[in-house]
Amino acid sequence: MLNAPVTPLAVRPPFSVDACRQERVTELVHDCKNRMLALYLEEAERVGVAPLKFIRAAYATRLGGDDMAVIEAYLRLDFDILAMLPKSHREKLAGIVEEARSRLTETLSEDERREFEVAGIRTLLAIKDYPVVAEFLGRVNGIALSGKNEGDYSGLFCEKPFLTAEIAQEGRTFLCCPLQLPTVVGDATDGDFLDVWNSEKAQAVRLSILDGSFSHCREKTCGLLQPRSLPRREEVTDPYLRHIIDFKLTRLPRGPTSITMNYDRSCNLACPTCRPEVIGLKGQAKTDALAIQEWATDPKHLKHGCYLHFTGSGDAFASSVFQSFLQQFDPTKRKYVRIGLGTNGLLFNEKSWARMCHEAVDVACISIDAATPATYAQNRGGDFDILLANLRFIGNLRASGQLKLITINFVVQANNYAEMPQFADLGHSIGVDMVFFQQLVNWGTFSRAEFLERAIHLPGHSQHGQFLKILQDPRLAHPIVNLHNLSTLARVDTTVDAPASSKIGVN
């Protein structure tokens, strides 16, 4: 099945544009931003640095650690960003923008042109264009976030866009992980959360599941599409989902049953796979995150029962924003809300557990990325002995029934793949429910060369063959092990050397 291309949100200029020219204006603005993005990545590659480090000062201090806000600031010609760029870069950028301005001028009527010249092209570039940001993620990871899925998934059903949401900075809302389903369905400026939950974009995503096209999904990064582990539509028995399927509902009568809170990336560690420095929100950035938290936890869309996961982009214990909720939440008044904790585990101890509303906490997901002290120091920069002590405490919470589920997570890369079986052993010793492995993702923190050096899952990597053999270890076939988006590689025949690709990372 062919995917629908990633298309821009309709640009609504702050001046009058006839409806017949609206689509062309949107196309020109989107094209300009795509060319600006290409220039940004080319210049970062030319200098040999990670894309987000290219304008690191703004990333680190002014934007509260929001990776994508850096790209958006660049695309709207933020003056602070421009001041950090070399003169040659600014000149190239000016050429792209001037060409776009000229083409827009030719498109508009005489009256529209006069208004446009007064307003300026910045007013158009400032309008949100989330697909361009999705394109950034695709380019730095060497995968297409638009185009064509190779598999035929007609007849299958995925419940996620009907039951789950992920909320990032500014309330940007996804219906799955953004690298697996990169469509932003709206944000906090679009109204109440339920308005975003049932927006036109959200309904389009759900329709792509119901019609079997899965056109908004990316099979290369999805751990459900790759192994075809989704149920067939006729096999779904849940009454609510059955009603959705039978009546082809895309506008839903109630909110999600699970929300991942990603609007605060505060963390006590600076892991190389995630960020260049420790992030802690303060000032206006913290105030903004607290406002998004209030928007995201409005009782109106949680009344049917919801699982809130703090967090998929930082550490629940390191965030004062999340702690304000977790320490003040009264589970006796909102029994229909349950909580999960995303953490690196270093701050998850008996004291921190006692300070929060632990009666409402069911799940703990601990990101580790290593099975030995040396690799842990390299990938996480933390104290492995403290981690192990805390893991024993967390394991005891599970054994006593205070926690209902524990997962430990491992981002696979060149310096740790050999420890995957040992990591599975660690999970058994703690008593976890799932040992979760996944591909390395470049969130803009690696240069192209650094990413290719680490990305062991890519066929062209010099150690890819050894990695495939590690995947055959029987410890990784245990039921508690989830290979997620590495599952296809686990089925590769290792009796014959896997051919090296001449186009590393390009699908």
XYZ file of C-alpha atoms in Angstrom:
507
model
C 0.000 0.000 0.000
C 1.220 3.477 -0.799
C 1.637 5.955 2.004
C 0.097 9.371 1.704
C 2.943 11.893 1.598
C 3.661 13.967 4.673
C 1.794 17.169 3.935
C 1.995 20.556 5.624
C -0.701 22.056 7.753
C -2.607 24.668 5.788
C -0.851 28.008 6.159
C -3.266 30.738 7.230
C -1.477 34.033 6.567
C -2.113 37.077 8.752
C -3.500 38.770 5.635
C -6.229 37.980 3.113
C -5.539 35.254 0.536
C -8.174 34.006 -1.868
C -9.090 30.354 -1.323
C -7.960 29.434 -4.835
C -4.400 30.551 -3.983
C -4.294 29.215 -0.422
C -2.979 25.779 -1.403
C -0.201 27.299 -3.513
C 0.873 29.586 -0.645
C 1.035 26.585 1.686
C 3.087 24.645 -0.861
C 5.597 27.487 -1.326
C 6.062 28.066 2.399
C 6.514 24.350 3.035
C 9.019 24.093 0.170
C 10.974 27.046 1.571
C 11.180 25.409 5.001
C 12.288 22.105 3.501
C 15.100 23.878 1.645
C 16.079 25.720 4.826
C 16.143 22.416 6.710
C 18.312 20.819 4.009
C 20.756 23.740 4.272
C 20.840 23.454 8.061
C 21.729 19.760 7.916
C 24.264 20.269 5.110
C 26.062 22.959 7.093
C 26.114 20.831 10.237
C 27.488 17.922 8.219
C 30.101 20.144 6.583
C 31.332 21.309 9.988
C 31.125 17.730 11.267
C 28.976 18.342 14.328
C 25.663 17.028 15.594
C 22.758 19.065 14.175
C 21.532 20.272 17.559
C 25.036 21.204 18.678
C 25.265 23.423 15.630
C 23.325 26.091 17.508
C 23.923 24.698 20.976
C 23.775 27.947 22.956
C 20.106 28.461 22.132
C 19.410 24.773 22.674
C 21.027 24.763 26.119
C 19.882 28.035 27.639
C 16.919 29.685 25.980
C 14.649 26.886 24.836
C 14.508 24.671 27.895
C 16.153 21.696 26.242
C 13.455 21.255 23.599
C 15.255 19.718 20.621
C 12.560 20.422 18.102
C 12.118 24.007 19.280
C 15.634 24.677 17.996
C 14.697 23.552 14.503
C 11.455 25.499 14.603
C 13.310 28.647 15.728
C 15.732 28.281 12.828
C 12.896 27.814 10.334
C 11.129 30.952 11.486
C 14.374 32.989 11.206
C 14.719 33.600 14.935
C 17.133 36.531 15.379
C 18.991 34.849 18.270
C 19.569 31.766 16.125
C 20.727 33.791 13.108
C 23.275 35.623 15.242
C 25.018 32.306 15.965
C 25.418 31.301 12.322
C 28.527 31.934 10.204
C 28.182 34.708 7.610
C 28.344 32.248 4.703
C 25.457 30.261 6.190
C 23.360 33.389 6.710
C 23.957 34.409 3.098
C 22.815 31.026 1.767
C 19.775 31.177 4.013
C 18.934 34.663 2.798
C 19.063 33.417 -0.798
C 16.537 30.648 -0.085
C 14.190 33.029 1.715
C 14.443 35.717 -0.969
C 13.608 33.212 -3.699
C 10.577 32.048 -1.691
C 9.486 35.668 -1.161
C 9.726 36.321 -4.889
C 7.713 33.224 -5.799
C 5.060 34.086 -3.214
C 4.805 37.618 -4.585
C 4.182 36.255 -8.081
C 1.444 33.968 -6.725
C -0.591 36.647 -4.951
C -3.046 39.147 -6.359
C -2.122 42.828 -6.365
C -4.053 43.569 -3.152
C -2.691 40.450 -1.430
C 0.814 41.381 -2.538
C 0.617 44.768 -0.861
C -0.481 43.174 2.417
C 2.227 40.526 2.117
C 4.968 43.120 1.614
C 3.873 44.870 4.808
C 3.571 41.665 6.858
C 6.799 40.092 5.516
C 7.739 36.495 4.903
C 8.637 35.921 8.551
C 4.927 35.950 9.374
C 4.480 32.915 7.123
C 7.618 31.097 8.276
C 6.472 31.527 11.891
C 3.359 29.420 11.226
C 3.737 25.877 12.570
C 4.728 23.255 10.040
C 5.226 20.086 12.021
C 5.895 17.769 9.048
C 9.158 19.643 8.444
C 10.270 18.753 11.965
C 9.301 15.120 11.293
C 11.431 15.351 8.153
C 14.356 16.440 10.344
C 14.050 13.268 12.428
C 13.857 11.170 9.292
C 16.910 12.737 7.671
C 19.226 12.498 10.679
C 18.266 8.830 11.093
C 18.577 7.983 7.406
C 14.975 6.813 7.095
C 12.025 8.047 5.108
C 9.197 9.415 7.214
C 7.066 9.723 4.113
C 6.695 7.550 1.066
C 6.005 3.858 0.899
C 5.735 0.991 3.360
C 6.905 -2.278 1.870
C 4.483 -4.494 3.756
C 0.766 -4.980 3.203
C -0.960 -4.435 6.535
C -4.549 -4.402 5.295
C -6.779 -6.375 7.614
C -4.654 -5.647 10.697
C -5.649 -3.338 13.529
C -3.560 -1.145 15.846
C -5.309 0.204 18.924
C -2.754 2.901 19.759
C -4.187 5.880 17.817
C -7.549 5.122 19.442
C -6.283 4.720 23.006
C -2.943 6.500 23.469
C -1.368 9.941 23.244
C 2.113 11.391 23.738
C 2.345 15.043 24.752
C 5.551 16.965 24.058
C 6.583 20.589 24.587
C 3.909 23.204 23.859
C 1.371 20.383 24.081
C 2.331 18.879 20.716
C 0.322 15.712 20.653
C 1.136 12.447 18.888
C -0.926 9.255 18.829
C 2.148 7.032 19.130
C 5.929 7.437 19.342
C 6.825 10.273 16.912
C 9.488 8.214 15.178
C 6.917 5.498 14.456
C 4.008 7.794 13.718
C 5.371 11.324 13.163
C 2.076 13.129 12.622
C 1.398 15.907 15.149
C -2.374 16.058 15.557
C -2.380 19.452 17.305
C -1.131 21.318 20.371
C -2.325 23.335 23.349
C -3.062 26.411 21.222
C -5.760 24.445 19.377
C -8.135 24.307 22.335
C -8.859 21.746 25.043
C -7.068 18.437 24.924
C -10.206 16.729 23.629
C -10.249 19.168 20.695
C -6.756 18.003 19.775
C -7.591 14.355 20.456
C -10.375 14.533 17.848
C -8.758 17.010 15.439
C -8.852 16.520 11.665
C -5.274 15.228 11.769
C -6.128 12.751 14.534
C -9.111 11.470 12.592
C -6.968 11.084 9.462
C -4.489 8.942 11.399
C -7.283 6.715 12.719
C -8.818 6.387 9.271
C -5.470 5.099 7.961
C -5.735 2.236 10.469
C -9.370 1.478 9.705
C -8.820 1.470 5.923
C -5.766 -0.789 6.312
C -3.294 1.592 4.662
C -1.339 2.486 7.856
C -0.197 5.432 5.763
C 0.920 7.559 8.715
C 2.959 4.708 10.277
C 6.619 3.850 9.630
C 7.351 0.134 9.454
C 11.140 0.627 9.671
C 10.854 1.863 13.259
C 7.643 0.190 14.476
C 8.044 -2.865 16.685
C 4.490 -4.008 15.919
C 4.456 -3.713 12.131
C 7.874 -5.346 11.670
C 6.944 -8.713 13.235
C 3.298 -8.334 12.130
C 2.232 -8.866 15.734
C -0.925 -6.781 15.396
C -4.273 -8.596 15.546
C -6.530 -8.888 12.557
C -9.598 -6.664 12.730
C -11.988 -9.578 13.140
C -9.954 -10.864 16.117
C -10.490 -7.730 18.232
C -12.952 -8.487 21.034
C -12.720 -5.420 23.310
C -16.252 -3.896 23.187
C -15.061 -0.290 22.798
C -12.590 -1.124 20.029
C -15.103 -3.471 18.414
C -17.589 -0.589 18.223
C -14.910 1.662 16.681
C -14.061 -0.927 14.025
C -17.632 -1.864 13.168
C -18.790 1.734 12.811
C -15.480 3.084 11.447
C -15.270 5.756 14.140
C -12.498 8.311 13.859
C -14.035 10.937 16.142
C -14.016 9.245 19.526
C -16.563 9.625 22.338
C -13.902 9.600 25.074
C -10.275 10.497 25.618
C -7.232 8.195 25.623
C -6.664 5.451 28.154
C -2.922 6.124 28.200
C -0.953 9.396 27.984
C 2.834 9.711 27.976
C 4.017 13.010 29.450
C 7.003 14.263 27.432
C 6.689 18.026 27.914
C 9.533 18.223 30.455
C 12.862 16.656 29.457
C 14.525 17.334 32.823
C 16.971 14.610 33.813
C 19.846 14.096 36.233
C 21.968 12.518 33.492
C 23.253 13.651 30.100
C 23.263 10.416 28.101
C 24.977 10.787 24.691
C 22.057 9.118 22.886
C 19.625 11.724 24.178
C 21.135 15.143 24.997
C 24.447 17.017 25.163
C 24.000 18.241 28.740
C 21.923 17.879 31.894
C 18.516 19.514 31.458
C 16.496 21.108 34.237
C 13.624 23.450 33.497
C 13.439 26.783 35.271
C 11.934 30.212 34.793
C 9.503 30.626 31.906
C 10.271 27.169 30.514
C 9.136 25.600 33.795
C 6.045 27.818 33.945
C 5.135 26.776 30.406
C 5.586 23.086 31.247
C 3.355 23.404 34.324
C 0.660 24.983 32.136
C 0.891 22.082 29.674
C 0.683 19.652 32.592
C -2.571 21.248 33.737
C -3.888 21.071 30.153
C -2.854 17.435 29.822
C -4.360 16.279 33.131
C -7.737 18.021 32.923
C -10.264 15.675 34.611
C -12.666 16.090 31.650
C -10.704 13.664 29.468
C -9.477 11.405 32.282
C -12.884 10.568 33.729
C -13.189 7.233 31.907
C -9.913 6.018 33.405
C -6.397 6.731 32.228
C -2.837 5.621 32.734
C -0.409 8.570 32.952
C 3.225 7.794 32.210
C 5.822 10.245 33.590
C 7.925 10.319 31.327
C 9.293 9.099 27.988
C 11.766 11.950 27.489
C 13.477 12.563 30.823
C 13.316 11.321 34.406
C 10.185 11.400 36.572
C 12.258 11.921 39.723
C 14.496 14.664 38.297
C 11.637 16.856 37.069
C 10.208 19.378 39.545
C 7.254 19.723 37.166
C 6.403 16.027 37.335
C 7.183 15.824 41.039
C 4.699 18.632 41.698
C 1.986 16.374 40.266
C 3.213 13.096 41.752
C 3.587 14.488 45.277
C 0.282 16.394 45.303
C -1.891 13.836 43.509
C -4.592 12.349 45.742
C -5.378 8.798 44.543
C -8.446 8.598 46.793
C -10.139 11.378 44.818
C -9.171 10.147 41.334
C -9.157 6.376 41.617
C -9.627 6.042 37.866
C -6.120 7.429 37.214
C -3.117 5.123 37.448
C 0.522 6.146 37.024
C 3.696 4.830 35.440
C 7.226 6.104 36.034
C 9.921 6.477 33.393
C 13.331 6.832 34.999
C 17.016 5.931 34.834
C 16.608 4.486 38.343
C 19.342 6.441 40.104
C 16.871 8.585 42.072
C 14.283 5.839 42.546
C 14.853 4.754 46.143
C 12.847 4.199 49.312
C 12.803 7.893 50.276
C 11.649 9.190 46.891
C 9.043 6.442 46.704
C 7.619 7.445 50.091
C 7.314 11.132 49.082
C 5.034 10.522 46.106
C 1.542 9.122 45.590
C 2.907 5.589 45.320
C -0.504 4.061 45.979
C -1.442 5.119 42.434
C 1.783 3.915 40.782
C 1.563 0.598 38.932
C 4.462 0.639 36.477
C 8.184 1.405 36.468
C 10.207 1.613 33.243
C 13.955 1.919 33.870
C 16.328 2.918 31.058
C 19.810 1.466 31.536
C 21.599 0.704 28.199
C 24.317 -1.446 29.784
C 24.969 -4.594 31.798
C 28.423 -3.748 33.181
C 29.803 -0.812 35.205
C 32.211 0.281 32.466
C 29.593 0.430 29.710
C 27.106 2.068 32.058
C 29.607 4.813 32.857
C 30.167 5.348 29.138
C 26.497 5.371 28.099
C 24.876 6.881 31.177
C 27.596 8.463 33.305
C 26.004 7.193 36.516
C 27.012 4.983 39.440
C 26.251 1.343 38.588
C 26.345 0.227 42.228
C 23.657 2.769 43.180
C 21.608 1.613 40.208
C 21.826 -2.044 41.242
C 20.806 -1.216 44.820
C 17.794 0.734 43.551
C 16.885 -2.037 41.123
C 16.768 -4.480 44.030
C 14.434 -2.110 45.875
C 12.228 -1.758 42.768
C 12.233 -5.533 42.320
C 11.020 -5.930 45.896
C 8.150 -3.528 45.178
C 7.149 -5.807 42.308
C 7.495 -8.959 44.377
C 5.288 -7.495 47.118
C 2.623 -6.429 44.607
C 3.091 -2.686 45.103
C 4.127 -2.443 41.450
C 2.218 -4.333 38.779
C 4.833 -4.147 36.015
C 8.565 -3.472 35.661
C 10.487 -3.090 32.416
C 14.170 -2.397 31.930
C 15.181 -0.751 28.656
C 18.292 -0.976 26.506
C 19.084 1.169 23.448
C 21.295 -1.066 21.316
C 24.487 0.416 19.851
C 28.023 -0.568 18.922
C 29.471 -0.296 22.419
C 26.851 -2.403 24.221
C 25.277 -4.954 21.839
C 27.523 -7.753 23.141
C 25.973 -7.243 26.599
C 22.413 -7.919 25.450
C 22.265 -11.514 26.804
C 23.831 -10.349 30.079
C 21.191 -7.608 30.293
C 18.484 -10.257 29.924
C 20.115 -12.103 32.847
C 19.970 -8.879 34.877
C 16.266 -8.638 34.212
C 15.704 -12.198 35.448
C 17.679 -11.526 38.630
C 15.549 -8.462 39.462
C 12.261 -10.129 38.597
C 11.171 -7.752 35.835
C 8.227 -8.391 33.542
C 9.946 -7.228 30.365
C 13.466 -6.688 29.060
C 13.045 -4.208 26.223
C 15.585 -3.658 23.434
C 15.329 -1.059 20.662
C 17.257 0.548 17.821
C 19.443 3.567 18.398
C 17.717 6.801 17.344
C 19.485 10.024 16.433
C 17.513 12.861 18.007
C 19.976 15.351 16.549
C 22.672 14.767 19.161
C 25.024 12.866 16.810
C 26.732 13.969 13.638
C 26.116 11.686 10.680
C 29.519 10.056 11.159
C 28.960 9.509 14.901
C 25.538 7.990 14.304
C 26.811 5.562 11.663
C 29.631 4.541 13.981
C 27.150 3.668 16.733
C 24.171 2.345 14.739
C 24.937 -1.365 14.849
C 21.477 -2.229 13.458
C 22.356 -0.763 10.045
C 23.492 -3.408 7.513
C 26.581 -1.451 6.496
C 28.090 -1.366 9.988
C 31.397 -3.233 10.243
C 30.146 -5.265 13.247
C 26.629 -5.876 11.962
C 27.359 -9.565 11.328
C 28.521 -10.100 14.925
C 25.435 -8.261 16.126
C 23.171 -10.631 14.167
C 24.869 -13.578 15.872
C 24.332 -12.042 19.318
C 20.618 -11.830 18.484
C 20.591 -15.634 18.170
C 21.579 -16.104 21.832
C 18.845 -18.271 23.430
C 18.578 -15.848 26.366
C 17.123 -13.308 23.948
C 14.370 -15.741 22.955
C 12.923 -15.831 26.475
C 9.280 -14.665 26.732
C 10.176 -11.638 28.884
C 12.528 -10.301 26.167
C 11.018 -7.856 23.667
C 13.234 -7.079 20.663
C 10.778 -4.463 19.404
C 12.104 -2.904 16.163
C 15.053 -5.316 16.113
C 12.800 -8.357 15.790
C 13.187 -8.612 12.011
C 16.976 -8.747 12.366
C 16.662 -11.585 14.878
C 15.223 -13.712 12.058
C 18.137 -13.104 9.662
C 20.050 -16.251 8.683
C 23.520 -15.814 10.230
C 25.003 -18.860 8.487
C 25.687 -16.537 5.544
C 27.334 -13.171 6.038
C 24.849 -10.338 5.676
C 25.731 -8.184 2.657
C 27.037 -4.712 3.461
C 24.897 -1.951 2.051
C 26.526 0.664 -0.105
C 23.908 3.145 1.160
C 24.250 2.929 4.894
C 21.077 3.879 6.695
C 19.138 4.857 3.582
C 15.928 2.897 2.935
